[in-house]
Amino acid sequence: MADDTLAEEQMTALQVACDTEVSGCLFLMRTEESDKERLLEITRDHVREQHGKDYTLEEIDEQHVNEVEV
Ligand SMILES: [Zn+2]
């Protein structure tokens, strides 16, 4: 989807890096803040499928999501 209507002020994004201690996992994802729900869900699915661990969206949100400047 092409969405080039950038806000002028808000230039932060949300980033999740997979920080389980599994060697070789380079999962990293960055989205806009408005896409947070999707970010959390994709991360949850990744951790479940790749690492066999169940996190709630809330846990991921609180522990693993970082705000980064774009
Ligand atoms: Zn991973």
PDB file of N, CA and C and ligand atoms in Angstrom:
ATOM      1  N   MET A   1       0.833  -1.208   0.000  1.00  0.00           N
ATOM      2  CA  MET A   1       0.000   0.000   0.000  1.00  0.00           C
ATOM      3  C   MET A   1       0.868   1.259   0.000  1.00  0.00           C
ATOM      4  N   ALA A   2       0.558   2.174  -0.828  1.00  0.00           N
ATOM      5  CA  ALA A   2       1.301   3.422  -0.853  1.00  0.00           C
ATOM      6  C   ALA A   2       0.596   4.451   0.020  1.00  0.00           C
ATOM      7  N   ASP A   3       1.290   4.819   1.041  1.00  0.00           N
ATOM      8  CA  ASP A   3       0.717   5.819   1.935  1.00  0.00           C
ATOM      9  C   ASP A   3       1.768   6.878   2.198  1.00  0.00           C
ATOM     10  N   ASP A   4       1.761   7.877   1.388  1.00  0.00           N
ATOM     11  CA  ASP A   4       2.820   8.878   1.487  1.00  0.00           C
ATOM     12  C   ASP A   4       2.381  10.124   2.228  1.00  0.00           C
ATOM     13  N   THR A   5       1.236  10.064   2.847  1.00  0.00           N
ATOM     14  CA  THR A   5       0.778  11.222   3.602  1.00  0.00           C
ATOM     15  C   THR A   5       1.426  11.233   4.978  1.00  0.00           C
ATOM     16  N   LEU A   6       2.655  11.639   5.017  1.00  0.00           N
ATOM     17  CA  LEU A   6       3.404  11.637   6.265  1.00  0.00           C
ATOM     18  C   LEU A   6       2.995  12.799   7.160  1.00  0.00           C
ATOM     19  N   ALA A   7       2.842  12.485   8.431  1.00  0.00           N
ATOM     20  CA  ALA A   7       2.615  13.552   9.392  1.00  0.00           C
ATOM     21  C   ALA A   7       3.885  14.383   9.492  1.00  0.00           C
ATOM     22  N   GLU A   8       3.742  15.639   9.764  1.00  0.00           N
ATOM     23  CA  GLU A   8       4.925  16.493   9.771  1.00  0.00           C
ATOM     24  C   GLU A   8       5.715  16.399  11.065  1.00  0.00           C
ATOM     25  N   GLU A   9       5.011  16.162  12.147  1.00  0.00           N
ATOM     26  CA  GLU A   9       5.709  16.165  13.422  1.00  0.00           C
ATOM     27  C   GLU A   9       6.096  14.761  13.881  1.00  0.00           C
ATOM     28  N   GLN A  10       5.106  13.909  13.875  1.00  0.00           N
ATOM     29  CA  GLN A  10       5.301  12.618  14.485  1.00  0.00           C
ATOM     30  C   GLN A  10       6.192  11.706  13.653  1.00  0.00           C
ATOM     31  N   MET A  11       7.441  11.620  14.058  1.00  0.00           N
ATOM     32  CA  MET A  11       8.361  10.798  13.303  1.00  0.00           C
ATOM     33  C   MET A  11       8.961   9.684  14.152  1.00  0.00           C
ATOM     34  N   THR A  12       8.124   9.098  14.953  1.00  0.00           N
ATOM     35  CA  THR A  12       8.602   7.937  15.678  1.00  0.00           C
ATOM     36  C   THR A  12       7.928   6.695  15.119  1.00  0.00           C
ATOM     37  N   ALA A  13       8.607   5.599  15.259  1.00  0.00           N
ATOM     38  CA  ALA A  13       8.061   4.325  14.828  1.00  0.00           C
ATOM     39  C   ALA A  13       8.198   3.346  15.979  1.00  0.00           C
ATOM     40  N   LEU A  14       7.536   2.231  15.820  1.00  0.00           N
ATOM     41  CA  LEU A  14       7.646   1.196  16.833  1.00  0.00           C
ATOM     42  C   LEU A  14       8.490   0.057  16.289  1.00  0.00           C
ATOM     43  N   GLN A  15       9.348  -0.438  17.134  1.00  0.00           N
ATOM     44  CA  GLN A  15      10.233  -1.501  16.687  1.00  0.00           C
ATOM     45  C   GLN A  15      10.249  -2.645  17.682  1.00  0.00           C
ATOM     46  N   VAL A  16      10.237  -3.829  17.144  1.00  0.00           N
ATOM     47  CA  VAL A  16      10.358  -5.022  17.975  1.00  0.00           C
ATOM     48  C   VAL A  16      11.519  -5.843  17.453  1.00  0.00           C
ATOM     49  N   ALA A  17      12.386  -6.234  18.357  1.00  0.00           N
ATOM     50  CA  ALA A  17      13.454  -7.149  17.991  1.00  0.00           C
ATOM     51  C   ALA A  17      13.279  -8.413  18.808  1.00  0.00           C
ATOM     52  N   CYS A  18      13.449  -9.524  18.155  1.00  0.00           N
ATOM     53  CA  CYS A  18      13.321 -10.783  18.863  1.00  0.00           C
ATOM     54  C   CYS A  18      14.550 -10.962  19.747  1.00  0.00           C
ATOM     55  N   ASP A  19      14.325 -10.937  21.027  1.00  0.00           N
ATOM     56  CA  ASP A  19      15.497 -11.016  21.904  1.00  0.00           C
ATOM     57  C   ASP A  19      15.491 -12.285  22.748  1.00  0.00           C
ATOM     58  N   THR A  20      14.868 -13.306  22.220  1.00  0.00           N
ATOM     59  CA  THR A  20      15.025 -14.585  22.878  1.00  0.00           C
ATOM     60  C   THR A  20      16.457 -15.037  22.661  1.00  0.00           C
ATOM     61  N   GLU A  21      16.905 -15.908  23.524  1.00  0.00           N
ATOM     62  CA  GLU A  21      18.310 -16.301  23.429  1.00  0.00           C
ATOM     63  C   GLU A  21      18.494 -17.482  22.496  1.00  0.00           C
ATOM     64  N   VAL A  22      17.905 -17.339  21.361  1.00  0.00           N
ATOM     65  CA  VAL A  22      18.051 -18.375  20.352  1.00  0.00           C
ATOM     66  C   VAL A  22      19.024 -17.857  19.317  1.00  0.00           C
ATOM     67  N   SER A  23      20.125 -18.530  19.201  1.00  0.00           N
ATOM     68  CA  SER A  23      21.131 -18.029  18.280  1.00  0.00           C
ATOM     69  C   SER A  23      20.612 -18.038  16.863  1.00  0.00           C
ATOM     70  N   GLY A  24      20.943 -16.995  16.154  1.00  0.00           N
ATOM     71  CA  GLY A  24      20.602 -16.953  14.745  1.00  0.00           C
ATOM     72  C   GLY A  24      19.265 -16.331  14.424  1.00  0.00           C
ATOM     73  N   CYS A  25      18.478 -15.993  15.446  1.00  0.00           N
ATOM     74  CA  CYS A  25      17.205 -15.365  15.141  1.00  0.00           C
ATOM     75  C   CYS A  25      17.390 -13.873  14.963  1.00  0.00           C
ATOM     76  N   LEU A  26      17.052 -13.420  13.787  1.00  0.00           N
ATOM     77  CA  LEU A  26      17.270 -12.009  13.464  1.00  0.00           C
ATOM     78  C   LEU A  26      15.960 -11.271  13.247  1.00  0.00           C
ATOM     79  N   PHE A  27      14.920 -11.806  13.816  1.00  0.00           N
ATOM     80  CA  PHE A  27      13.615 -11.181  13.628  1.00  0.00           C
ATOM     81  C   PHE A  27      13.623  -9.748  14.132  1.00  0.00           C
ATOM     82  N   LEU A  28      13.291  -8.861  13.244  1.00  0.00           N
ATOM     83  CA  LEU A  28      13.220  -7.448  13.604  1.00  0.00           C
ATOM     84  C   LEU A  28      12.117  -6.819  12.776  1.00  0.00           C
ATOM     85  N   MET A  29      11.297  -6.070  13.427  1.00  0.00           N
ATOM     86  CA  MET A  29      10.192  -5.484  12.698  1.00  0.00           C
ATOM     87  C   MET A  29       9.939  -4.058  13.161  1.00  0.00           C
ATOM     88  N   ARG A  30       9.618  -3.226  12.220  1.00  0.00           N
ATOM     89  CA  ARG A  30       9.355  -1.824  12.536  1.00  0.00           C
ATOM     90  C   ARG A  30       8.098  -1.368  11.804  1.00  0.00           C
ATOM     91  N   THR A  31       7.228  -0.710  12.519  1.00  0.00           N
ATOM     92  CA  THR A  31       6.015  -0.197  11.886  1.00  0.00           C
ATOM     93  C   THR A  31       5.718   1.199  12.411  1.00  0.00           C
ATOM     94  N   GLU A  32       4.732   1.804  11.797  1.00  0.00           N
ATOM     95  CA  GLU A  32       4.250   3.065  12.335  1.00  0.00           C
ATOM     96  C   GLU A  32       3.402   2.791  13.563  1.00  0.00           C
ATOM     97  N   GLU A  33       3.255   3.801  14.376  1.00  0.00           N
ATOM     98  CA  GLU A  33       2.515   3.618  15.620  1.00  0.00           C
ATOM     99  C   GLU A  33       1.077   3.202  15.377  1.00  0.00           C
ATOM    100  N   SER A  34       0.525   3.661  14.289  1.00  0.00           N
ATOM    101  CA  SER A  34      -0.854   3.324  13.980  1.00  0.00           C
ATOM    102  C   SER A  34      -1.013   1.849  13.628  1.00  0.00           C
ATOM    103  N   ASP A  35       0.104   1.203  13.408  1.00  0.00           N
ATOM    104  CA  ASP A  35       0.074  -0.200  13.014  1.00  0.00           C
ATOM    105  C   ASP A  35       0.462  -1.127  14.155  1.00  0.00           C
ATOM    106  N   LYS A  36       0.358  -0.605  15.330  1.00  0.00           N
ATOM    107  CA  LYS A  36       0.851  -1.324  16.497  1.00  0.00           C
ATOM    108  C   LYS A  36       0.215  -2.702  16.680  1.00  0.00           C
ATOM    109  N   GLU A  37      -1.082  -2.742  16.498  1.00  0.00           N
ATOM    110  CA  GLU A  37      -1.811  -4.004  16.671  1.00  0.00           C
ATOM    111  C   GLU A  37      -1.207  -5.113  15.815  1.00  0.00           C
ATOM    112  N   ARG A  38      -0.955  -4.778  14.582  1.00  0.00           N
ATOM    113  CA  ARG A  38      -0.422  -5.752  13.649  1.00  0.00           C
ATOM    114  C   ARG A  38       0.993  -6.167  14.060  1.00  0.00           C
ATOM    115  N   LEU A  39       1.754  -5.196  14.486  1.00  0.00           N
ATOM    116  CA  LEU A  39       3.113  -5.475  14.943  1.00  0.00           C
ATOM    117  C   LEU A  39       3.104  -6.488  16.079  1.00  0.00           C
ATOM    118  N   LEU A  40       2.230  -6.265  17.026  1.00  0.00           N
ATOM    119  CA  LEU A  40       2.149  -7.161  18.176  1.00  0.00           C
ATOM    120  C   LEU A  40       1.721  -8.561  17.764  1.00  0.00           C
ATOM    121  N   GLU A  41       0.768  -8.621  16.874  1.00  0.00           N
ATOM    122  CA  GLU A  41       0.264  -9.933  16.460  1.00  0.00           C
ATOM    123  C   GLU A  41       1.306 -10.715  15.673  1.00  0.00           C
ATOM    124  N   ILE A  42       1.991 -10.046  14.800  1.00  0.00           N
ATOM    125  CA  ILE A  42       3.016 -10.726  14.004  1.00  0.00           C
ATOM    126  C   ILE A  42       4.144 -11.214  14.907  1.00  0.00           C
ATOM    127  N   THR A  43       4.494 -10.382  15.870  1.00  0.00           N
ATOM    128  CA  THR A  43       5.553 -10.777  16.793  1.00  0.00           C
ATOM    129  C   THR A  43       5.120 -11.968  17.640  1.00  0.00           C
ATOM    130  N   ARG A  44       3.891 -11.910  18.114  1.00  0.00           N
ATOM    131  CA  ARG A  44       3.383 -13.031  18.907  1.00  0.00           C
ATOM    132  C   ARG A  44       3.419 -14.325  18.103  1.00  0.00           C
ATOM    133  N   ASP A  45       2.966 -14.256  16.862  1.00  0.00           N
ATOM    134  CA  ASP A  45       2.965 -15.447  16.018  1.00  0.00           C
ATOM    135  C   ASP A  45       4.379 -15.943  15.759  1.00  0.00           C
ATOM    136  N   HIS A  46       5.285 -15.023  15.550  1.00  0.00           N
ATOM    137  CA  HIS A  46       6.682 -15.396  15.318  1.00  0.00           C
ATOM    138  C   HIS A  46       7.252 -16.154  16.509  1.00  0.00           C
ATOM    139  N   VAL A  47       7.065 -15.607  17.684  1.00  0.00           N
ATOM    140  CA  VAL A  47       7.630 -16.222  18.879  1.00  0.00           C
ATOM    141  C   VAL A  47       7.002 -17.591  19.123  1.00  0.00           C
ATOM    142  N   ARG A  48       5.727 -17.682  18.861  1.00  0.00           N
ATOM    143  CA  ARG A  48       5.047 -18.964  19.063  1.00  0.00           C
ATOM    144  C   ARG A  48       5.533 -20.005  18.060  1.00  0.00           C
ATOM    145  N   GLU A  49       5.609 -19.592  16.811  1.00  0.00           N
ATOM    146  CA  GLU A  49       5.964 -20.555  15.768  1.00  0.00           C
ATOM    147  C   GLU A  49       7.447 -20.906  15.780  1.00  0.00           C
ATOM    148  N   GLN A  50       8.274 -19.917  16.033  1.00  0.00           N
ATOM    149  CA  GLN A  50       9.712 -20.150  15.933  1.00  0.00           C
ATOM    150  C   GLN A  50      10.329 -20.601  17.247  1.00  0.00           C
ATOM    151  N   HIS A  51       9.741 -20.200  18.347  1.00  0.00           N
ATOM    152  CA  HIS A  51      10.379 -20.463  19.635  1.00  0.00           C
ATOM    153  C   HIS A  51       9.491 -21.215  20.604  1.00  0.00           C
ATOM    154  N   GLY A  52       8.281 -21.458  20.196  1.00  0.00           N
ATOM    155  CA  GLY A  52       7.389 -22.255  21.022  1.00  0.00           C
ATOM    156  C   GLY A  52       7.009 -21.608  22.338  1.00  0.00           C
ATOM    157  N   LYS A  53       7.041 -20.292  22.356  1.00  0.00           N
ATOM    158  CA  LYS A  53       6.670 -19.587  23.582  1.00  0.00           C
ATOM    159  C   LYS A  53       5.425 -18.750  23.357  1.00  0.00           C
ATOM    160  N   ASP A  54       4.599 -18.702  24.360  1.00  0.00           N
ATOM    161  CA  ASP A  54       3.381 -17.910  24.253  1.00  0.00           C
ATOM    162  C   ASP A  54       3.478 -16.621  25.042  1.00  0.00           C
ATOM    163  N   TYR A  55       3.402 -15.533  24.334  1.00  0.00           N
ATOM    164  CA  TYR A  55       3.331 -14.229  24.981  1.00  0.00           C
ATOM    165  C   TYR A  55       1.981 -13.612  24.664  1.00  0.00           C
ATOM    166  N   THR A  56       1.472 -12.840  25.591  1.00  0.00           N
ATOM    167  CA  THR A  56       0.272 -12.084  25.264  1.00  0.00           C
ATOM    168  C   THR A  56       0.692 -10.813  24.544  1.00  0.00           C
ATOM    169  N   LEU A  57      -0.262 -10.212  23.861  1.00  0.00           N
ATOM    170  CA  LEU A  57       0.041  -8.964  23.177  1.00  0.00           C
ATOM    171  C   LEU A  57       0.500  -7.915  24.173  1.00  0.00           C
ATOM    172  N   GLU A  58      -0.082  -7.977  25.352  1.00  0.00           N
ATOM    173  CA  GLU A  58       0.267  -7.016  26.390  1.00  0.00           C
ATOM    174  C   GLU A  58       1.727  -7.165  26.834  1.00  0.00           C
ATOM    175  N   GLU A  59       2.148  -8.389  27.006  1.00  0.00           N
ATOM    176  CA  GLU A  59       3.537  -8.638  27.402  1.00  0.00           C
ATOM    177  C   GLU A  59       4.508  -8.141  26.348  1.00  0.00           C
ATOM    178  N   ILE A  60       4.184  -8.411  25.120  1.00  0.00           N
ATOM    179  CA  ILE A  60       5.054  -7.949  24.048  1.00  0.00           C
ATOM    180  C   ILE A  60       5.102  -6.432  24.036  1.00  0.00           C
ATOM    181  N   ASP A  61       3.945  -5.839  24.165  1.00  0.00           N
ATOM    182  CA  ASP A  61       3.855  -4.388  24.167  1.00  0.00           C
ATOM    183  C   ASP A  61       4.729  -3.782  25.273  1.00  0.00           C
ATOM    184  N   GLU A  62       4.607  -4.344  26.463  1.00  0.00           N
ATOM    185  CA  GLU A  62       5.307  -3.762  27.603  1.00  0.00           C
ATOM    186  C   GLU A  62       6.803  -4.060  27.618  1.00  0.00           C
ATOM    187  N   GLN A  63       7.164  -5.227  27.139  1.00  0.00           N
ATOM    188  CA  GLN A  63       8.546  -5.664  27.339  1.00  0.00           C
ATOM    189  C   GLN A  63       9.417  -5.582  26.094  1.00  0.00           C
ATOM    190  N   HIS A  64       8.799  -5.563  24.950  1.00  0.00           N
ATOM    191  CA  HIS A  64       9.622  -5.749  23.759  1.00  0.00           C
ATOM    192  C   HIS A  64       9.477  -4.670  22.703  1.00  0.00           C
ATOM    193  N   VAL A  65       8.524  -3.783  22.886  1.00  0.00           N
ATOM    194  CA  VAL A  65       8.348  -2.747  21.876  1.00  0.00           C
ATOM    195  C   VAL A  65       9.116  -1.496  22.282  1.00  0.00           C
ATOM    196  N   ASN A  66       9.901  -1.021  21.359  1.00  0.00           N
ATOM    197  CA  ASN A  66      10.643   0.216  21.584  1.00  0.00           C
ATOM    198  C   ASN A  66      10.197   1.289  20.607  1.00  0.00           C
ATOM    199  N   GLU A  67      10.179   2.516  21.089  1.00  0.00           N
ATOM    200  CA  GLU A  67       9.934   3.618  20.180  1.00  0.00           C
ATOM    201  C   GLU A  67      11.266   4.073  19.609  1.00  0.00           C
ATOM    202  N   VAL A  68      11.279   4.217  18.333  1.00  0.00           N
ATOM    203  CA  VAL A  68      12.512   4.661  17.688  1.00  0.00           C
ATOM    204  C   VAL A  68      12.225   5.859  16.808  1.00  0.00           C
ATOM    205  N   GLU A  69      13.206   6.702  16.679  1.00  0.00           N
ATOM    206  CA  GLU A  69      13.024   7.846  15.787  1.00  0.00           C
ATOM    207  C   GLU A  69      13.314   7.438  14.374  1.00  0.00           C
ATOM    208  N   VAL A  70      12.529   7.976  13.487  1.00  0.00           N
ATOM    209  CA  VAL A  70      12.684   7.604  12.073  1.00  0.00           C
ATOM    210  C   VAL A  70      13.610   8.595  11.379  1.00  0.00           C
TER     211      VAL A  70
HETATM  212 ZN    ZN B   1      12.773 -15.044  17.044  1.00  0.00          ZN
END
